[in-house]
Coordinates of N, CA, C and O in Angstrom, one line a residue:
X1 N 34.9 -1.8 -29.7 CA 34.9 -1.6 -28.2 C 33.9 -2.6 -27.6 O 32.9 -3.0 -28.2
X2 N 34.2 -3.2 -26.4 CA 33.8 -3.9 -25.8 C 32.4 -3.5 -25.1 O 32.4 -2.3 -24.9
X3 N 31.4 -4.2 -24.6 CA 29.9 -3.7 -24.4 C 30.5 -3.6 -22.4 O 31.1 -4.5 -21.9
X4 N 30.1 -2.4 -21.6 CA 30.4 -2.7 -21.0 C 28.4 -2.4 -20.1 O 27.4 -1.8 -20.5
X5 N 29.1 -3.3 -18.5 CA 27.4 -3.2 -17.8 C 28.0 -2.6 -16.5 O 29.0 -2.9 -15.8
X6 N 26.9 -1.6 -16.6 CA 27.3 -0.7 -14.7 C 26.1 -0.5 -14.8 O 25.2 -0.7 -15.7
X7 N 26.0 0.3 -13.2 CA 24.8 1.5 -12.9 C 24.6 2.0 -13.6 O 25.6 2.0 -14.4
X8 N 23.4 2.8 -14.2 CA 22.9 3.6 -14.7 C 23.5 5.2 -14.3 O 23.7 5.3 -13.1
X9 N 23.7 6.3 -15.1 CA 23.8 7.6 -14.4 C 22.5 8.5 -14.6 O 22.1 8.4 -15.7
X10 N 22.1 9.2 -14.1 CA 21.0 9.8 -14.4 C 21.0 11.2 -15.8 O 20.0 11.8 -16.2
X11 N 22.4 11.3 -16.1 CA 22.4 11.5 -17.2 C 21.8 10.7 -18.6 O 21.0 11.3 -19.4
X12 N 22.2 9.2 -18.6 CA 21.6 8.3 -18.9 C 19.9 8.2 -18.8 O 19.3 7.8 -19.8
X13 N 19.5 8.4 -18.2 CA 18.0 8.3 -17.8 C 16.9 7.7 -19.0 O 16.5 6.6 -19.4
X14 N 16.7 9.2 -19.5 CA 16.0 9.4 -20.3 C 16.3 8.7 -22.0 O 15.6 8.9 -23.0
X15 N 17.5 8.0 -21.9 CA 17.8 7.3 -22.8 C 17.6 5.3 -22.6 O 17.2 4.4 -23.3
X16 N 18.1 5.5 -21.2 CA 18.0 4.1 -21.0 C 16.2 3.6 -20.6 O 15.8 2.4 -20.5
X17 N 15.4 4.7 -20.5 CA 14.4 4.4 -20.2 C 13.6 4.1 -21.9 O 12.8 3.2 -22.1
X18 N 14.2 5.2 -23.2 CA 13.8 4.8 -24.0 C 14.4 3.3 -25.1 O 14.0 3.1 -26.3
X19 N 15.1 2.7 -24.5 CA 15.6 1.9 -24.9 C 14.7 0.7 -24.3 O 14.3 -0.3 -24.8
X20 N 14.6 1.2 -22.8 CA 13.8 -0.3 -22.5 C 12.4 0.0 -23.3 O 12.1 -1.0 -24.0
X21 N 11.6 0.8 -23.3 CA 10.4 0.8 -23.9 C 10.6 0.2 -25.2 O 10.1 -0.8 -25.7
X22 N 11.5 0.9 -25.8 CA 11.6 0.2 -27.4 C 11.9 -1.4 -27.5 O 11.4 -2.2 -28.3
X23 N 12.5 -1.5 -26.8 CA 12.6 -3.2 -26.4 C 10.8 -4.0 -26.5 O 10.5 -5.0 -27.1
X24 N 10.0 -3.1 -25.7 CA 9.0 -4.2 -26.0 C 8.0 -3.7 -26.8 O 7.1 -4.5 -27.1
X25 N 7.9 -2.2 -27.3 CA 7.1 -1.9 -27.8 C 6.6 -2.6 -29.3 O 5.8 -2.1 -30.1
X26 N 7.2 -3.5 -29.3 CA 6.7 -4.4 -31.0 C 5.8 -5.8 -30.2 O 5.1 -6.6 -30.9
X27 N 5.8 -5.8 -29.0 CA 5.1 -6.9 -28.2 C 3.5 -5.9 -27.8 O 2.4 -6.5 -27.7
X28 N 3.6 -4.8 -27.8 CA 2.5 -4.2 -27.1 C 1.0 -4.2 -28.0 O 1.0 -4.0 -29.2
X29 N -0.3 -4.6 -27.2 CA -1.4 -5.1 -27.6 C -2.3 -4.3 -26.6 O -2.6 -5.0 -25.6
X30 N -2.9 -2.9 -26.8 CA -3.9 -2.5 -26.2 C -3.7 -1.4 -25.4 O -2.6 -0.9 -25.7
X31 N -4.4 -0.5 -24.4 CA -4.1 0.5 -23.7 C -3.3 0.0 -22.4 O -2.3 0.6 -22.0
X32 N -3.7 -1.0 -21.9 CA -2.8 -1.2 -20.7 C -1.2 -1.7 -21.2 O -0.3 -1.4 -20.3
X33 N -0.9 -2.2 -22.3 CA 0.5 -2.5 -22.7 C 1.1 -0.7 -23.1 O 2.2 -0.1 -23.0
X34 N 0.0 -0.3 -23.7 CA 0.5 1.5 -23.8 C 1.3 2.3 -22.2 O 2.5 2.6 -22.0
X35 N 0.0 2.3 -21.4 CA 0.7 2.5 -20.3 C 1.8 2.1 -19.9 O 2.6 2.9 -19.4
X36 N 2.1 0.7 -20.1 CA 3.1 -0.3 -19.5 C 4.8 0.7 -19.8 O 5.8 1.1 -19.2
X37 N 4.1 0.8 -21.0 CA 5.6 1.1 -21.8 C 6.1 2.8 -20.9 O 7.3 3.0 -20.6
X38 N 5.3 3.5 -20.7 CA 5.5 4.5 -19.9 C 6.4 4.2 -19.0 O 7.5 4.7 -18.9
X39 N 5.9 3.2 -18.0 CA 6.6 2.6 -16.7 C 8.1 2.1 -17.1 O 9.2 2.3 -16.5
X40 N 7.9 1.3 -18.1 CA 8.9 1.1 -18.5 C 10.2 1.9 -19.1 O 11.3 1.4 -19.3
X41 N 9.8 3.3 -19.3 CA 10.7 4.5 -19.4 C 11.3 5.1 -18.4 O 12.4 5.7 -18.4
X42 N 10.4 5.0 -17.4 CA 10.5 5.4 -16.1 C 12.2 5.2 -15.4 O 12.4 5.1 -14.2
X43 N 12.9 5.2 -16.2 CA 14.3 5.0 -15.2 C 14.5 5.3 -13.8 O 14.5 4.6 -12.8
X44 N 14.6 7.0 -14.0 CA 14.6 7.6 -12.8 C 13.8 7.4 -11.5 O 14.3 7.6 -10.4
X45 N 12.4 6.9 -11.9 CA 11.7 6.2 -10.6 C 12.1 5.3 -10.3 O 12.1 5.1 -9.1
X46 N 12.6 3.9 -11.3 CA 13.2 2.9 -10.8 C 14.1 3.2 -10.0 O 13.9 2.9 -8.8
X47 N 15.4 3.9 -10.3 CA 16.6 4.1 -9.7 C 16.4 4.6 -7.9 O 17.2 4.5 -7.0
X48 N 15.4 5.2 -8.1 CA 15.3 5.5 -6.6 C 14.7 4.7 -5.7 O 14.4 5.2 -4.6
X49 N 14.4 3.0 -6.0 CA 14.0 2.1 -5.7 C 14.5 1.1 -5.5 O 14.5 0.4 -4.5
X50 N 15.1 0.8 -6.7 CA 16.1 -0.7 -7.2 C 17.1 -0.2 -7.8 O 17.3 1.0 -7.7
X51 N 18.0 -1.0 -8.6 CA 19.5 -1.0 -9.2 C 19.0 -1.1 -10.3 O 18.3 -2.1 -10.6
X52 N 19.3 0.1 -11.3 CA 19.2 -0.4 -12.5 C 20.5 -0.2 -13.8 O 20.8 0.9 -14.3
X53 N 21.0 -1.2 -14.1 CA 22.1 -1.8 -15.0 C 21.7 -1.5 -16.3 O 20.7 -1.6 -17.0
X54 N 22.9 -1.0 -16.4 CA 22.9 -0.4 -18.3 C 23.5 -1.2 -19.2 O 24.5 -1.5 -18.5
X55 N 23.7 -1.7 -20.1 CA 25.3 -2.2 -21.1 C 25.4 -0.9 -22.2 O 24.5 -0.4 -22.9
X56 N 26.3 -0.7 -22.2 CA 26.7 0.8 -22.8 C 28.3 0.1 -23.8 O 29.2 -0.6 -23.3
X57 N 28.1 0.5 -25.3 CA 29.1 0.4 -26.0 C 29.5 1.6 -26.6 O 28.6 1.8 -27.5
X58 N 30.3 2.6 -26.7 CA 30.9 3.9 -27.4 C 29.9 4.8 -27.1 O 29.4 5.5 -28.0
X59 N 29.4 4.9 -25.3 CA 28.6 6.1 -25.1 C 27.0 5.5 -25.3 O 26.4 5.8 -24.3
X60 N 26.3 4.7 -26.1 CA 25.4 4.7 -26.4 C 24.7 3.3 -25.5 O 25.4 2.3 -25.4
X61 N 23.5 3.4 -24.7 CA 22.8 2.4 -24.1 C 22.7 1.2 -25.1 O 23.0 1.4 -26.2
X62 N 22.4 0.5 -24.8 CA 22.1 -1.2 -26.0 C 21.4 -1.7 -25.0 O 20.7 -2.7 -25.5
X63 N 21.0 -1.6 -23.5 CA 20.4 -2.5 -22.7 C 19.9 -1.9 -21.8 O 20.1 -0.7 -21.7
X64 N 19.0 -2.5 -20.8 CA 18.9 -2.4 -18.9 C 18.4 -3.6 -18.7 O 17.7 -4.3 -19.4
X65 N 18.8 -3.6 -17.6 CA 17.7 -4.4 -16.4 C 18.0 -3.9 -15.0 O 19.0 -3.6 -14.4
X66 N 16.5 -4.0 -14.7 CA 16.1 -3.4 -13.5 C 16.0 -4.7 -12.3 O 15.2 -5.7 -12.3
X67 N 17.4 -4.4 -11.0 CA 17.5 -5.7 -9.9 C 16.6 -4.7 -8.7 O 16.9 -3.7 -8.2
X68 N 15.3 -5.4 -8.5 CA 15.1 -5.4 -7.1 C 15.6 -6.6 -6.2 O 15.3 -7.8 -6.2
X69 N 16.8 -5.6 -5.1 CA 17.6 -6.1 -4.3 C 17.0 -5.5 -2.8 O 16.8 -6.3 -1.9
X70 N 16.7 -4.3 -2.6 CA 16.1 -3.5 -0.9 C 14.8 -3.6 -1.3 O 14.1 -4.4 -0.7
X71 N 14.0 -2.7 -2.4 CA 13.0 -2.3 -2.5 C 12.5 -3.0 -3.9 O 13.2 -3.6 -4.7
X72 N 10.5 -2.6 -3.9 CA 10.1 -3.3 -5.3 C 9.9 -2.3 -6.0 O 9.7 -1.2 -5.4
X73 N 9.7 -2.3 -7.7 CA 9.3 -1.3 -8.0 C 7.7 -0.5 -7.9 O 7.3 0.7 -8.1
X74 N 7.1 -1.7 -7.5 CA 5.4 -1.4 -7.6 C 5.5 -1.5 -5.8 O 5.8 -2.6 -5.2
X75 N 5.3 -0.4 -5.3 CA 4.5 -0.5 -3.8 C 3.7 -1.1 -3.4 O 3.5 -1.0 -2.2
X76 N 2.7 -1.9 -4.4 CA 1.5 -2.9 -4.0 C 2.5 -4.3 -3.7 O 2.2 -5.1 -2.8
X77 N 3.6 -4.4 -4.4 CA 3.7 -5.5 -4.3 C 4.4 -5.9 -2.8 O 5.0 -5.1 -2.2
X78 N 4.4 -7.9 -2.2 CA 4.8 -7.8 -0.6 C 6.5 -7.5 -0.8 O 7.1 -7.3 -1.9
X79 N 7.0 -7.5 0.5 CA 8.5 -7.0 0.3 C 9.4 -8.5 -0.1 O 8.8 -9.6 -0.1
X80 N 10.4 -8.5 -0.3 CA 10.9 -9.5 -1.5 C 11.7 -10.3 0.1 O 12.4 -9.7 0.9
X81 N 11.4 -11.5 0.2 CA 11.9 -12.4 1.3 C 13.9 -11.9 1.2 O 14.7 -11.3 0.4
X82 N 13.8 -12.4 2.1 CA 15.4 -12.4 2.7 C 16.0 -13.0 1.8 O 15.6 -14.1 1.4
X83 N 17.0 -12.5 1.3 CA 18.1 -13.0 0.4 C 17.3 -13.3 -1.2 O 17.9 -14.1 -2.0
X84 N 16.1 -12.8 -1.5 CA 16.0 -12.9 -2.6 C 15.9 -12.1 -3.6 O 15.0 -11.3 -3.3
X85 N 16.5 -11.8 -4.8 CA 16.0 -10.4 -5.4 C 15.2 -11.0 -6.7 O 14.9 -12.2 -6.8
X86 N 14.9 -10.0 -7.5 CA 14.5 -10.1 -9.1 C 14.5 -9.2 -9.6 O 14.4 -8.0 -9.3
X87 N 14.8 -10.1 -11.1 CA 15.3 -9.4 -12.2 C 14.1 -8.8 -12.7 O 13.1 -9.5 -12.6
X88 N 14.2 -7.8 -13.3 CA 12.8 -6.5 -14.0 C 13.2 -6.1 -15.0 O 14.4 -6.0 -15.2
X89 N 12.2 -5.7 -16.1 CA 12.3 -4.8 -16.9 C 13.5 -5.0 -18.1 O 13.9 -4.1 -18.8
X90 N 13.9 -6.3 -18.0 CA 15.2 -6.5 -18.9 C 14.9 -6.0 -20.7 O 14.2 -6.8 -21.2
X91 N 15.2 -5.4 -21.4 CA 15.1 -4.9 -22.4 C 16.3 -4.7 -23.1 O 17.3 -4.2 -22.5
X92 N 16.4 -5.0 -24.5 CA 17.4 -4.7 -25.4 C 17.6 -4.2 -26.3 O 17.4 -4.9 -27.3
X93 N 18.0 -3.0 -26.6 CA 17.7 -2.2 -28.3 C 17.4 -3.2 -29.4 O 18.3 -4.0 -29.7
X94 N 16.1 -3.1 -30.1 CA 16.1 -3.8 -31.0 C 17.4 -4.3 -32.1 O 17.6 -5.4 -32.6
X95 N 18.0 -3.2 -32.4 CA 19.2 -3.4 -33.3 C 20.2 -3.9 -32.3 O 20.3 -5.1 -32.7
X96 N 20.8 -3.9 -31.6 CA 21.4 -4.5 -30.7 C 21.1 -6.1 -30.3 O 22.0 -6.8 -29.7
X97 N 20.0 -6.5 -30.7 CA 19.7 -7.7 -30.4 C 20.7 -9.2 -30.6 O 21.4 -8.9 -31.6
X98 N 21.1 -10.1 -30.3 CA 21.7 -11.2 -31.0 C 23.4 -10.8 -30.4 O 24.4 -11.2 -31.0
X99 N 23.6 -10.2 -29.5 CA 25.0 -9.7 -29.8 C 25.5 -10.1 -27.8 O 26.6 -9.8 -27.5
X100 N 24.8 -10.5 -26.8 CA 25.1 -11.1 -26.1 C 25.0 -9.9 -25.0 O 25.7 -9.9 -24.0
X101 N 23.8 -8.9 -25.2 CA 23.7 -7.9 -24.7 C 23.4 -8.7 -23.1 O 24.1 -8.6 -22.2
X102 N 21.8 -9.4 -23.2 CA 20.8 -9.5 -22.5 C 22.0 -10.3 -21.5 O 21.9 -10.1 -20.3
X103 N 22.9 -11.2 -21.9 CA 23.3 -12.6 -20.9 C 24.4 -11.6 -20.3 O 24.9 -12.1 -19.3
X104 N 25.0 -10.2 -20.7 CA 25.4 -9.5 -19.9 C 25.1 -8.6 -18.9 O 25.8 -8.1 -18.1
X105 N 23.5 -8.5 -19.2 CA 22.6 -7.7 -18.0 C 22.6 -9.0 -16.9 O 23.1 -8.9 -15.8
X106 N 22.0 -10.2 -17.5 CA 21.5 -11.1 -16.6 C 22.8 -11.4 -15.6 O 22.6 -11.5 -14.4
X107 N 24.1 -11.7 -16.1 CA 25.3 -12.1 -15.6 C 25.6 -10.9 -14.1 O 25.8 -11.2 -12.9
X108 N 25.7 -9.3 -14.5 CA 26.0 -8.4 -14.5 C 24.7 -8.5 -12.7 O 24.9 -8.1 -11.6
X109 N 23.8 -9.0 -13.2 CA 22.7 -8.9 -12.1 C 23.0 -9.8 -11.0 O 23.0 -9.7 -9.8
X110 N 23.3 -11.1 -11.9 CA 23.4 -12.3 -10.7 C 24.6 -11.6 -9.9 O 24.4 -11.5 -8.7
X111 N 25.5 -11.2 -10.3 CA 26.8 -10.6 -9.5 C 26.2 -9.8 -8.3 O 26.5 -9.8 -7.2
X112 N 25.7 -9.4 -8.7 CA 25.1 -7.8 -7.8 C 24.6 -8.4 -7.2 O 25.1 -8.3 -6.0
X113 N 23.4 -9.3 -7.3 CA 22.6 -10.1 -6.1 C 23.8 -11.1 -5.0 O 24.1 -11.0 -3.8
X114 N 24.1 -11.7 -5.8 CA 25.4 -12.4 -5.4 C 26.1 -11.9 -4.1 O 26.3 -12.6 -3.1
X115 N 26.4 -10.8 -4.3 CA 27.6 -9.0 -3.7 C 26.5 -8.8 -2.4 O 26.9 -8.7 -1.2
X116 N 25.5 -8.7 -2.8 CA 24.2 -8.6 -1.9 C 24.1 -9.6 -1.0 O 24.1 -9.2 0.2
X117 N 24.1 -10.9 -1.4 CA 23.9 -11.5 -0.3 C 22.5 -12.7 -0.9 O 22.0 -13.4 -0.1

């Protein structure tokens, strides 16, 4: 089956949130990278912010990335100029890796920005 990239559903949530944490959790170094990873599970707060893109093969997450397109995810940060978004939080199931996951989040993103404007 083919890997496919959409929205997230909030069914999803709690899965694609642990997928992105697992994504960096072999990079993490200290209490503030502990936290980090928290945020980075956080789907559901992202989603009520920004767009966040799944790649999903036979039911099962393999990816996200998180597009701020309207809003940012961190409220400190300034608001994102006219016509520009960015890409967040991109993460890939470790076993999933090598398999053309990520260049279908990133592709899957440029579109959406693209669609956006």
């Amino acid at each position: 089956m083919a890997i496919e990239v959409r929205p997230v559903r909030p069914d999803e949530y709690a899965e694609a949130g642990r997928v992105t944490a697992d994504a960096y959790r072999e990079f993490v170094d200290g209490d503030a990278w502990e936290r980090y990873l928290d945020e980075l599970a956080d789907v559901e707060g992202r989603a009520e912010v920004a767009r966040v893109l799944v790649a999903v093969e036979d039911g099962r997450v393999l990816g996200t990335s998180t597009l701020e397109l309207d809003g940012r995810i961190d409220g400190d940060d300034p608001p994102l100029p006219t016509g520009e978004a960015h890409i967040r939080m991109l993460g890939v199931a470790p076993g999933a890796r090598g398999r053309g996951v990520a260049r279908a989040l990133i592709d899957a993103s440029f579109a959406l920005a693209r669609e956006a404007g």
